[in-house]
Short mmCIF file of C-alpha atoms in Angstrom, two decimals:
data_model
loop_
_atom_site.label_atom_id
_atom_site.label_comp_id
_atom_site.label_asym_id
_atom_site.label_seq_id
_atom_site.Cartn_x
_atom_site.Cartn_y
_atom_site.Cartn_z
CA UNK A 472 -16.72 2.41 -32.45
CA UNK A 473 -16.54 -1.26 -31.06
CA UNK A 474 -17.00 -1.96 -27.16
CA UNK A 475 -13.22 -2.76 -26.49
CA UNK A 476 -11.95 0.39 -28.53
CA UNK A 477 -14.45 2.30 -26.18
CA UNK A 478 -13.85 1.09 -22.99
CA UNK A 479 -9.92 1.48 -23.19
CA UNK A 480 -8.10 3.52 -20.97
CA UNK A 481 -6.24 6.22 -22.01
CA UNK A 482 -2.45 6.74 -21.85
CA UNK A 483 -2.43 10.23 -19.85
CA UNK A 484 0.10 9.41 -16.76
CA UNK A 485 3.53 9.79 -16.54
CA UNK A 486 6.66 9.35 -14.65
CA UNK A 487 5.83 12.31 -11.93
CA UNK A 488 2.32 10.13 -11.61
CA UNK A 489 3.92 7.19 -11.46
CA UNK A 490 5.78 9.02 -8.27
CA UNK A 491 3.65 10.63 -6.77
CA UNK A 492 0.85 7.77 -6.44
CA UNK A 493 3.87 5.32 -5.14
CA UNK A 494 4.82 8.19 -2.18
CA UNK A 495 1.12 8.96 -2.08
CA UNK A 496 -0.12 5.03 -1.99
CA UNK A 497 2.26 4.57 0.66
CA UNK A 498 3.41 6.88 3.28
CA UNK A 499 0.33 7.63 5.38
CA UNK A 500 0.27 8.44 9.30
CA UNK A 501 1.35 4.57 10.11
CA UNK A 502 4.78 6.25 10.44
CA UNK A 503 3.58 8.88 12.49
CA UNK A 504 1.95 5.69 15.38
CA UNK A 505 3.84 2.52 14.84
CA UNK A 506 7.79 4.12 16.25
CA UNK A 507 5.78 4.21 19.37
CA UNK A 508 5.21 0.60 19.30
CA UNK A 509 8.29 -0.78 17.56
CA UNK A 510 10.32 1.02 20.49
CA UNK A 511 8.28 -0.37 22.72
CA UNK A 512 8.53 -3.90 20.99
CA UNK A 513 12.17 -4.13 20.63
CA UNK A 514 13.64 -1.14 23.36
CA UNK A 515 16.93 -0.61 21.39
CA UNK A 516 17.73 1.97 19.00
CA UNK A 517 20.09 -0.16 17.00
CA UNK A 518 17.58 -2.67 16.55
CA UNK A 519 14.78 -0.20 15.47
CA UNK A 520 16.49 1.70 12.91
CA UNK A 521 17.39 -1.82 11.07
CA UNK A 522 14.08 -3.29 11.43
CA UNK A 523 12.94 0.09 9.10
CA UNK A 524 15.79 -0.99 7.37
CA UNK A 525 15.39 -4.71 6.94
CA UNK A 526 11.29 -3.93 5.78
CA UNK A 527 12.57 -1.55 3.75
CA UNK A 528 15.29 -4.01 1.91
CA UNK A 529 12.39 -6.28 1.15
CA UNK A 530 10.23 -3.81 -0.18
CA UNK A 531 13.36 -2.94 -2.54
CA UNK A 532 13.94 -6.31 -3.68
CA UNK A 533 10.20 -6.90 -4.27
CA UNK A 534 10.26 -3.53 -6.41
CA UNK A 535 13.35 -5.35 -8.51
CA UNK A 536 10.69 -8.61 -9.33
CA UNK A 537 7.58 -6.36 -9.58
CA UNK A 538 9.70 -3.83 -12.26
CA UNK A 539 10.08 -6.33 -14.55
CA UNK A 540 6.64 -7.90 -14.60
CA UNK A 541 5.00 -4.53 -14.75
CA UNK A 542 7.19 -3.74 -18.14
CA UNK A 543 6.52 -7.40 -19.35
CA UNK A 544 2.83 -7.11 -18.87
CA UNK A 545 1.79 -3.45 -18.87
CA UNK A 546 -2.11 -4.48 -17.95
CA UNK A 547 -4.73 -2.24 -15.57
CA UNK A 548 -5.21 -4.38 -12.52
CA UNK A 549 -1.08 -5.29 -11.76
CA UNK A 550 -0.23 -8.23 -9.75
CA UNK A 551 -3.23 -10.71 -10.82
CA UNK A 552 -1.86 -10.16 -14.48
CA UNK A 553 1.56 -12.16 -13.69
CA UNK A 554 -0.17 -14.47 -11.73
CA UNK A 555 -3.03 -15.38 -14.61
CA UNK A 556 -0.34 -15.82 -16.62
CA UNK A 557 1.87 -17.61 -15.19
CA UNK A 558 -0.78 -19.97 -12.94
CA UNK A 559 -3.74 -20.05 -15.12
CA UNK A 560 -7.08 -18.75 -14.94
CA UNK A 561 -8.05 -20.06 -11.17
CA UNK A 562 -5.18 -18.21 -9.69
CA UNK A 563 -5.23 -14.93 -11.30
CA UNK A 564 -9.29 -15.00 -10.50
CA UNK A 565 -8.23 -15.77 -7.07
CA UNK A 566 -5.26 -13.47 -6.29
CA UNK A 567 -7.76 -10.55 -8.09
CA UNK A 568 -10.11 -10.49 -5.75
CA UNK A 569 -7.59 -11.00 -2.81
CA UNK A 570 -5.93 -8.08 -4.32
CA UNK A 571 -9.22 -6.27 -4.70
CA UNK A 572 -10.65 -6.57 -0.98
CA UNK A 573 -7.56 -5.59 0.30
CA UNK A 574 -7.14 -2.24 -2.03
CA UNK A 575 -10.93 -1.34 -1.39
CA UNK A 576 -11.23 -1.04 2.45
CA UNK A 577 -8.31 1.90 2.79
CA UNK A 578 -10.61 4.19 1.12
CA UNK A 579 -13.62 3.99 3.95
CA UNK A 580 -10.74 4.02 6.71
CA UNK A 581 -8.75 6.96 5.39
CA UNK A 582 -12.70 9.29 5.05
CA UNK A 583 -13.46 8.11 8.44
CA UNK A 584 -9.69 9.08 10.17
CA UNK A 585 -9.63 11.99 7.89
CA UNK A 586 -12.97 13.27 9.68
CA UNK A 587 -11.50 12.34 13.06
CA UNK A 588 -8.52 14.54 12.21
CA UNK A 589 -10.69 17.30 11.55
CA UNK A 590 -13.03 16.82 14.49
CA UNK A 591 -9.56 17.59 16.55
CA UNK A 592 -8.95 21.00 15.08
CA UNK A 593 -12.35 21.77 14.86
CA UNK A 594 -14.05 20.43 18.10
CA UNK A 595 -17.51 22.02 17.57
CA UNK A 596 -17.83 19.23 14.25
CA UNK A 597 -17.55 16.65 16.64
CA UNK A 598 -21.79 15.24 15.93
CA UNK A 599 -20.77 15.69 11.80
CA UNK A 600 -18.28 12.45 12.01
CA UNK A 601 -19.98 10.05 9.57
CA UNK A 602 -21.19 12.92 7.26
CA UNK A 603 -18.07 14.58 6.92
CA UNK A 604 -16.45 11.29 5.72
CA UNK A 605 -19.51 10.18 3.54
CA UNK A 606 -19.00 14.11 2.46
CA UNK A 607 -15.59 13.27 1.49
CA UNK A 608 -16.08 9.70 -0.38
CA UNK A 609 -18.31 12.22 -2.29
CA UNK A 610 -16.07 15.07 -3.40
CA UNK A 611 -13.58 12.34 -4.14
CA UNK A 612 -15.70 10.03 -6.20
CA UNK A 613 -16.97 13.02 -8.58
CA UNK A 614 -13.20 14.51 -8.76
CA UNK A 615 -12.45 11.24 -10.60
CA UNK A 616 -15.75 11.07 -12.39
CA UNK A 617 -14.34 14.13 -13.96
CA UNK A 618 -11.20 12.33 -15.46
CA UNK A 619 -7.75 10.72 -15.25
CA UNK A 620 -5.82 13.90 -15.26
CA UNK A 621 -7.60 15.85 -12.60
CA UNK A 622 -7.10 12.82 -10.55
CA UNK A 623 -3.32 12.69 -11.55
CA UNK A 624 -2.62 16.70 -10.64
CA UNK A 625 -4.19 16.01 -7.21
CA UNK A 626 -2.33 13.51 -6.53
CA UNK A 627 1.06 15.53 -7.68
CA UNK A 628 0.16 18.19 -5.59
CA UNK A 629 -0.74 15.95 -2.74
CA UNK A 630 2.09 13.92 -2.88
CA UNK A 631 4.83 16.49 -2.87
CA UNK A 632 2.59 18.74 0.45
CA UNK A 633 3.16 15.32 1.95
CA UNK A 634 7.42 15.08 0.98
CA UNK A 635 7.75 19.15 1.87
CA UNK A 636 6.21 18.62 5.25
CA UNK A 637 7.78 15.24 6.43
CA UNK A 638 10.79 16.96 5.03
CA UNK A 639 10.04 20.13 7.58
CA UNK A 640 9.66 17.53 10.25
CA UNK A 641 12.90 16.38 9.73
CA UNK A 642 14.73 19.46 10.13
CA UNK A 643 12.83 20.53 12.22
CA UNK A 644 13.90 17.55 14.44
CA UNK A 645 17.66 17.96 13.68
CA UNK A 646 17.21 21.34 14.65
CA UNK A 647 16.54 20.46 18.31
CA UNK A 648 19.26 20.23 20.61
CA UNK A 649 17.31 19.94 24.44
CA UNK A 650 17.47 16.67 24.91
CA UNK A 651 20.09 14.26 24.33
CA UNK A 652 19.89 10.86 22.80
CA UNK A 653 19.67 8.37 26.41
CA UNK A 654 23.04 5.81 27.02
CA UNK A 655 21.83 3.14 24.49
CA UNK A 656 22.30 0.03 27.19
CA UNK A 657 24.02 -2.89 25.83
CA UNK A 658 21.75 -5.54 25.32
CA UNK A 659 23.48 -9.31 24.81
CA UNK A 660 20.30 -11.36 24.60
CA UNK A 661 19.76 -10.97 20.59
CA UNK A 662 19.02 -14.74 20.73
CA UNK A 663 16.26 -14.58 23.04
CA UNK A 664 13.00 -15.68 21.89
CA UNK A 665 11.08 -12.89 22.64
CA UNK A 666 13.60 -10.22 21.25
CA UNK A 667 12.71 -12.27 18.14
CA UNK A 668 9.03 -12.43 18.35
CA UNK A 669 9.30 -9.09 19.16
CA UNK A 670 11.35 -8.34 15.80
CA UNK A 671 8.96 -10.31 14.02
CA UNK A 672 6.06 -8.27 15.10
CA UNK A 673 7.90 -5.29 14.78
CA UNK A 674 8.57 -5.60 10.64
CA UNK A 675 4.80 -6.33 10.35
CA UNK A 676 4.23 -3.46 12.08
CA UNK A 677 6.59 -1.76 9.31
CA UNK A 678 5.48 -4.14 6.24
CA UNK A 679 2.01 -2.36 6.92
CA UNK A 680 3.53 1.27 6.37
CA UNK A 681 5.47 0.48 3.62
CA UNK A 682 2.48 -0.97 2.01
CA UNK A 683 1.22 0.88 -1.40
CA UNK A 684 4.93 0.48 -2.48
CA UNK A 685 4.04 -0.79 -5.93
CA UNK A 686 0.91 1.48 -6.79
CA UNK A 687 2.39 2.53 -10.06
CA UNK A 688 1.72 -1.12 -11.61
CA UNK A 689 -1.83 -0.93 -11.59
CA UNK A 690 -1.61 2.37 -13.82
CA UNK A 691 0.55 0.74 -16.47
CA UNK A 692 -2.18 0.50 -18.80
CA UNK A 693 -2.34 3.86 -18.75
CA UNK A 694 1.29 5.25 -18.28
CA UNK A 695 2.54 6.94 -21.56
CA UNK A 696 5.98 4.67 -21.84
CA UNK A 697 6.19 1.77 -19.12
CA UNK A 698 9.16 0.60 -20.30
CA UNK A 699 10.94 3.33 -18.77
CA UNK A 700 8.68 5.23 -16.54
CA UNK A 701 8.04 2.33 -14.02
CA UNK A 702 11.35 1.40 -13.35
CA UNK A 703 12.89 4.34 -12.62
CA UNK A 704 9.64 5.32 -10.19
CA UNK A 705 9.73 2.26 -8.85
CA UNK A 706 13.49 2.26 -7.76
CA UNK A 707 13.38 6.29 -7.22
CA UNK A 708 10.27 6.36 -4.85
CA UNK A 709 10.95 3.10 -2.85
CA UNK A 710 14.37 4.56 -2.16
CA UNK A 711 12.56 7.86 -0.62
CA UNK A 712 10.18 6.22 1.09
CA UNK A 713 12.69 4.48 2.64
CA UNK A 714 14.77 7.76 3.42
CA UNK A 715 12.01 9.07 4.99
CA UNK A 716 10.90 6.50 7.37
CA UNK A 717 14.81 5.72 8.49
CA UNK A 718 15.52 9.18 9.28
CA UNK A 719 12.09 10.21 10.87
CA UNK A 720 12.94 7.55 13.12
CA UNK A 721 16.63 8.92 13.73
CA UNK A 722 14.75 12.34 14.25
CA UNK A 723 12.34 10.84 16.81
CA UNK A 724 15.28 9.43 19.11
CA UNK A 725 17.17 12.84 18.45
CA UNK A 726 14.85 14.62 20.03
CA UNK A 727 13.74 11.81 22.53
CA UNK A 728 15.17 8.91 24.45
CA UNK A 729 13.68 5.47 23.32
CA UNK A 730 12.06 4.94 26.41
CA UNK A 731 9.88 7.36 25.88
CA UNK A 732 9.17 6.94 22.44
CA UNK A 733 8.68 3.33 23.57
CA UNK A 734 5.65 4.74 25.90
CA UNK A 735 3.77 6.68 23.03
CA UNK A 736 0.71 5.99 20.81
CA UNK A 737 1.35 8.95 18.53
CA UNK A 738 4.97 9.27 18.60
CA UNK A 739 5.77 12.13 16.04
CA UNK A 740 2.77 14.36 18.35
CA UNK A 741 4.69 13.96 21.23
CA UNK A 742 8.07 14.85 19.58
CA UNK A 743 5.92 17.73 17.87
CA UNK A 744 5.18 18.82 21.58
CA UNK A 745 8.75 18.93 23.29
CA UNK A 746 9.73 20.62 19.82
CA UNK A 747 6.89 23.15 19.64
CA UNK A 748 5.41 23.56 22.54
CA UNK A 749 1.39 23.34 22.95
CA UNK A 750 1.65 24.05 19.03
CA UNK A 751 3.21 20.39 18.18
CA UNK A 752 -0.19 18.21 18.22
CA UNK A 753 -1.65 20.54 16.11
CA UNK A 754 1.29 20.74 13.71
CA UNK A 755 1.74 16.85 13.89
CA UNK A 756 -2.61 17.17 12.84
CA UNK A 757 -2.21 18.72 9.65
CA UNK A 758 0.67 16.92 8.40
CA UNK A 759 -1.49 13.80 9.06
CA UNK A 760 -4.41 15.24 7.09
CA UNK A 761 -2.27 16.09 4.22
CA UNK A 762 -0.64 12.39 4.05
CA UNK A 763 -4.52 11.24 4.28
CA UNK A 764 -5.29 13.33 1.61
CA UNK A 765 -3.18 12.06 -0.44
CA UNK A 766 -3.46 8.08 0.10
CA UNK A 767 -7.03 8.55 -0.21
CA UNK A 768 -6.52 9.96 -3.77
CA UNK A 769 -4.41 7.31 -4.52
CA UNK A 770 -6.49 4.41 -2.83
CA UNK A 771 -9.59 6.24 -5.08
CA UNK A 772 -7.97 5.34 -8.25
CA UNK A 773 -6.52 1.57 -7.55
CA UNK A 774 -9.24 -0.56 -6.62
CA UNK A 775 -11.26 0.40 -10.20
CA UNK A 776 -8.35 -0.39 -11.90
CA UNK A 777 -8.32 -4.29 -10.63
CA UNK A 778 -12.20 -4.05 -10.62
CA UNK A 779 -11.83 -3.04 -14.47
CA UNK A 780 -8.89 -6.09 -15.52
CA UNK A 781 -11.34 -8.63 -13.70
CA UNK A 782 -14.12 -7.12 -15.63
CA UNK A 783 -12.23 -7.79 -18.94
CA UNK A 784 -11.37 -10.89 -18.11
CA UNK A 785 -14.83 -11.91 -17.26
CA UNK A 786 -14.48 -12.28 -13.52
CA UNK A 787 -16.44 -9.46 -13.23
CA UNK A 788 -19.61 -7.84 -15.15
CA UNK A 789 -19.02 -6.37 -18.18
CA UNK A 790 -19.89 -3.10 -17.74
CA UNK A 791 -17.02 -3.22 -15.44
CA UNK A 792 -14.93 -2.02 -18.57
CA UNK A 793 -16.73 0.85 -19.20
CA UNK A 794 -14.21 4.11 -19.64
CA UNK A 795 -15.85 7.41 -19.31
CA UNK A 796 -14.58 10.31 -21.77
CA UNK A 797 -12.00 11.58 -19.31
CA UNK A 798 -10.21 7.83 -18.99
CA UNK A 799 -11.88 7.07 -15.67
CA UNK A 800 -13.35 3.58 -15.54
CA UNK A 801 -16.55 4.64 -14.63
CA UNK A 802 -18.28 1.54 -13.23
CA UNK A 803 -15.49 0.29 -11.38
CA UNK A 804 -15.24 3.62 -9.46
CA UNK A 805 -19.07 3.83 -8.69
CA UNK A 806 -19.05 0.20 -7.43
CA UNK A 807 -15.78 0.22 -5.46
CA UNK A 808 -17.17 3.97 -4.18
CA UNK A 809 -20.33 1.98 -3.04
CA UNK A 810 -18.23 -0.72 -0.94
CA UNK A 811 -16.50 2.10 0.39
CA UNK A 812 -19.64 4.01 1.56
CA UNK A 813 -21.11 0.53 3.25
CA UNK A 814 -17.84 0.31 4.77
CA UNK A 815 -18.36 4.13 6.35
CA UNK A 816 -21.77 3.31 7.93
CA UNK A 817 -20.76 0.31 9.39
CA UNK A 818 -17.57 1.63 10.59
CA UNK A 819 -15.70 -1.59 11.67
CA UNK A 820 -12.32 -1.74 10.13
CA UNK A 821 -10.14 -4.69 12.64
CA UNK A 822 -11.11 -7.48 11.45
CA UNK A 823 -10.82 -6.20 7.75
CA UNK A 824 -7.45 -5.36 8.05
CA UNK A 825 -6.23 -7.68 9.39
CA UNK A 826 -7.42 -10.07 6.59
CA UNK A 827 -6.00 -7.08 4.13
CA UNK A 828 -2.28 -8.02 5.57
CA UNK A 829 -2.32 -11.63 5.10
CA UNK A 830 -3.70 -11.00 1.43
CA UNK A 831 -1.26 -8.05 0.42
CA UNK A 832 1.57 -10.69 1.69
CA UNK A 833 0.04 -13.76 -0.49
CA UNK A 834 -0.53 -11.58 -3.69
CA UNK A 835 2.80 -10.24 -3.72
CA UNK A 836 4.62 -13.99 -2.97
CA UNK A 837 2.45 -14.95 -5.89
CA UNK A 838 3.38 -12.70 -8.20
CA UNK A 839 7.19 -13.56 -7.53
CA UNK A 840 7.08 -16.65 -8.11
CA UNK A 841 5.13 -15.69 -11.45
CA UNK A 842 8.36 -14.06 -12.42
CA UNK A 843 10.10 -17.21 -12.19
CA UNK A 844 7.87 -19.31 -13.69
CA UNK A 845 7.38 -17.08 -17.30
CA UNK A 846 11.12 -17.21 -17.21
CA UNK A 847 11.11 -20.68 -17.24
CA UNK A 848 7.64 -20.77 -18.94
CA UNK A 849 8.14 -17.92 -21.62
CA UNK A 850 11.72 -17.13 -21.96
CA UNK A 851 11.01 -15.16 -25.12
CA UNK A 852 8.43 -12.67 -23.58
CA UNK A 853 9.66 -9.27 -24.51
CA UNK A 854 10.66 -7.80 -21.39
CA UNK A 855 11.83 -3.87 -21.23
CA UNK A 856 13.47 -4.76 -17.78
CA UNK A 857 15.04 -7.53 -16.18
CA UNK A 858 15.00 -8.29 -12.51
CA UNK A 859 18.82 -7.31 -10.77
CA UNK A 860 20.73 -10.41 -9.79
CA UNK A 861 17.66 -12.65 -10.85
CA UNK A 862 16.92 -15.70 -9.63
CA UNK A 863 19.09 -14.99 -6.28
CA UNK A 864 16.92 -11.68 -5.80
CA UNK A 865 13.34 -12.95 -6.68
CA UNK A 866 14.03 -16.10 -4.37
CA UNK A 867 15.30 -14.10 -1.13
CA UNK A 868 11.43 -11.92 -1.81
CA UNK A 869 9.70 -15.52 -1.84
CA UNK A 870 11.36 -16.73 1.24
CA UNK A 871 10.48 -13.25 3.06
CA UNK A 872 6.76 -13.74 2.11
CA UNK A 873 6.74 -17.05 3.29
CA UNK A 874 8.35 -16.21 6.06
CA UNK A 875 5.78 -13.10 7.03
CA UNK A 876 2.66 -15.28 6.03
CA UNK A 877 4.08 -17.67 8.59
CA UNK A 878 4.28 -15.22 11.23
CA UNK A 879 0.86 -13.38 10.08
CA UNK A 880 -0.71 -17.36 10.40
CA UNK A 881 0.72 -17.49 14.18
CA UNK A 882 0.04 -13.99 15.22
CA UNK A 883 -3.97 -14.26 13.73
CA UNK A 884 -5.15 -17.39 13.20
CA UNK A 885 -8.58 -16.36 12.92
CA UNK A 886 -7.93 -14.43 9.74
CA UNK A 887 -5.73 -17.32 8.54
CA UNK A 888 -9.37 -19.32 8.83
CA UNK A 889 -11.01 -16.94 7.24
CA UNK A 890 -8.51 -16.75 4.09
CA UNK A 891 -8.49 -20.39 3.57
CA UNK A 892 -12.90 -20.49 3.96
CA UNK A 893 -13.06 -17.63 1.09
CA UNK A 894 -10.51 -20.12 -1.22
CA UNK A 895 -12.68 -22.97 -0.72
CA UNK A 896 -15.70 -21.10 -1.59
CA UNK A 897 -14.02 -19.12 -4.18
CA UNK A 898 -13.47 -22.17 -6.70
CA UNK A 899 -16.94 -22.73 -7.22
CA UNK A 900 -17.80 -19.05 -8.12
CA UNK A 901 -14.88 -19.24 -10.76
CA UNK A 902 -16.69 -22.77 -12.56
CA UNK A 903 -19.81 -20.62 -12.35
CA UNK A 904 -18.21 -17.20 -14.10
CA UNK A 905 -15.98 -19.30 -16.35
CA UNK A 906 -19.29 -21.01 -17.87
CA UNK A 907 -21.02 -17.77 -18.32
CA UNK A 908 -18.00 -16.19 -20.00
CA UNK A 909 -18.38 -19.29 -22.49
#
C-alpha cells in the first residue's frame, strides 16, 4: 500500500460529530465570566442582550461563507484550504500556521483551568496543580491514540452533559422569583464615545466565547457526506449556541439586577449562590468542568488536523501525514500534545491569547474573501452549497473582520507588532520549505 493511501484519514464522523464538536469547540466557561464584564462595560440590559446578539449575527453570517467553502473543499486542516486556493501558496502557508498557533494553546489552558477547577472541590489537591493537568494532557492524548471514534463518542457524550446542564441552569434561573429585574434607567447618550468603545470591547469580549464556531470544517476530510452534514450542523449548532448565550444572559438579569452582575468576576457563581444557597459555587464548578471537558476533547482533535493538511502540503514534515489504524493522525497529535505540555510547565497564557484573537479574526476575514475570489476565480467549482444572499452576506462578514482587527490593533498594539514581525519572518521560511518540497 502506497504512502498517501496509508496516511488517509478515514471517513468515520457524522452529523451528531459534526454537532457536538461545534457546541463542544465553542461554549466553554467564557460565558460563565465575561456577563460580569460586559454589564459592567456597557450598564444597560438592552444593550447587553444585543451585543450577544450582534456577535452572534456575525458568527451566523460567517457560518453562511464558511458552509459553502467547507462543501467546496472538503480538506483536513479548514480555513487555510480556501485561502491556498484562492491566494496561492504564500497565503495558505501563512494563514496555516496562524490558524495552527491559535488552535494549539487552548489545549494547555483548558488542563491547567481544568486542574484549578478541581483544586476547588477538592482543596487537599491543591500542591498536585501542574501534575494533574500534565495527568490530563496524558489521558487525553492516549484516548485519541486509540482512534477517531473513541474520540468522536467522547465528545457526543461531552457535548450533550454540557447542553443538559446549561439547559438546567436556565430553568433553573426562570424558576427564581426573589428578586426582581432593577428599573432599567433610560440612558440617551448611545452616541457617546465611550458607550461605543465600551460596545466595541464588549463584542470582543463575546467574539472570544463564540469562538470554535466552525470546528466541524477541519473534520471534513473525515465526515461521511459533507455535502449535507456540514451545513445543516453548521446552521443548527450556531443557532444553539446562540440560544444559549442570549438566554443565560436573560436568566442572569432575572435573577439579578445589572448592577450587580456588572460587579462580578464569575457571574453565573454568584447567580448560582442567591439561587442555591452555599450550594451554587459548587454547582456553577461542575458545570464548568464538564464544558472544559468537553472543549478540551474538541481542542485535542483540531490542531492535528491543520498540523496534518500543512504536512501534506509540504509546510510541514512528512511524517506529519502519518494516520494510525484507528484514523488518528498520529504525528500531528504527538507533536501538537508536546507544544501543549511546554505550554503547561511554563504556564503563561496572556500574551498568547491575546495574539490567538487577532489571528482567529485574520484567518476567518481571509477565508471570506477566498469565497469571493473562487467565485470570481473558479465559477465552475462544484459546490454542494451556496452562500445565502451571496455577495451582500460574505461582504457584511469582511467588513466585521476588518472592523474587529481594527479595534483588536487599537486595544493591543503590542500583539499587532508581534503579528506583523512573525509575517516578515514567515516569508523566508516558506522560500526555504518550498525549495525542499522541490
Amino acid at each position: 500500500m502506497s504512502d498517501s493511501k496509508k496516511n488517509q484519514l478515514k471517513k468515520s464522523l457524522g452529523l451528531s460529530f459534526n454537532i457536538a464538536v461545534l457546541i463542544g469547540g465553542t461554549i466553554g466557561v467564557g460565558i460563565l465570566r465575561t456577563p460580569g464584564s460586559i454589564a459592567g462595560l456597557l450598564d444597560n440590559y438592552w444593550l447587553v442582550i444585543a451585543s450577544w446578539l450582534f456577535g452572534g449575527l456575525f458568527v451566523l453570517i460567517g457560518a453562511n461563507s464558511y458552509a459553502e467553502l467547507a462543501t467546496m473543499l472538503p480538506k483536513a486542516g479548514g480555513s487555510y484550504n480556501y485561502i491556498k486556493r484562492a491566494f496561492g501558496e504564500y497565503a495558505g502557508f501563512l494563514s496555516g500556521w496562524f490558524d495552527y498557533i491559535t488552535n494549539v494553546i487552548p489545549p494547555a489552558f483548558y488542563c491547567i483551568v481544568i486542574s484549578e477547577y478541581m483544586i476547588i472541590l477538592f482543596p487537599e489537591l491543591k500542591e498536585f496543580s501542574t501534575e494533574m493537568a500534565i495527568s490530563l494532557l496524558i489521558a487525553f492524548v492516549l484516548l485519541h491514540l486509540s482512534g477517531v471514534k473513541n474520540g468522536s463518542l467522547i465528545q457526543q457524550i461531552t457535548s450533550l452533559l454540557k447542553v443538559i446542564c446549561f439547559f438546567a441552569l436556565l430553568v433553573a434561573c426562570f424558576m427564581y422569583s426573589g428578586v426582581k429585574l432593577a428599573p432599567i434607567p433610560k440612558d440617551n447618550s448611545l452616541v457617546q464615545i465611550g458607550l461605543l468603545f465600551g460596545f466595541f470591547k464588549s463584542l470582543q469580549l463575546i467574539i472570544g466565547t463564540y469562538n470554535g464556531w466552525n470546528s466541524v470544517c477541519f473534520f471534513a476530510e473525515e465526515n461521511d457526506d459533507p455535502s449535507k452534514n456540514i451545513p445543516k450542523s453548521l446552521f443548527s449548532g450556531v443557532l444553539l449556541v446562540i440560544a444559549i448565550y442570549v438566554l443565560l444572559n436573560v436568566a442572569f438579569f432575572h435573577v439579578l439586577p445589572i448592577e450587580s452582575i456588572a460587579k462580578s468576576n464569575l457571574a453565573a457563581a454568584d447567580v448560582a449562590n442567591v439561587i442555591f444557597g452555599k450550594n451554587g459555587a459548587i454547582i456553577v464548578t461542575v458545570i464548568s468542568i464538564f464544558s472544559l471537558i468537553s472543549i478540551l476533547n474538541a481542542f485535542m482533535m483540531i490542531p492535528p488536523r491543520i498540523l496534518y493538511g500543512l504536512s501534506r502540503d509540504g509546510f510541514f514534515i512528512k511524517k506529519g501525514t502519518a494516520v494510525n489504524k484507528g484514523g488518528t493522525p498520529i504525528v500531528a497529535l504527538l507533536v501538537s500534545s508536546l507544544f501543549s505540555l511546554f505550554l503547561i510547565c511554563i504556564g503563561s497564557f496572556e500574551v498568547l491569547f491575546s495574539f490567538a484573537a487577532f489571528t482567529s479574526i485574520i484567518v476567518w476575514g481571509l477565508a471570506y474573501c477566498s469565497l469571493i475570489k473562487l467565485r470570481i476565480s473558479e465559477p465552475d467549482l462544484p459546490r454542494p452549497y451556496r452562500s445565502a444572499w451571496y455577495p451582500f452576506t460574505t461582504i457584511i462578514a469582511i467588513i466585521a473582520s476588518l472592523a474587529l482587527l481594527i479595534g483588536f490593533v487599537y486595544s493591543d498594539p503590542k500583539s499587532f507588532i508581534i503579528i506583523v514581525a512573525i509575517t516578515l519572518i514567515s516569508y523566508p521560511l516558506f522560500l526555504v520549505l518550498r525549495r525542499k518540497k522541490k
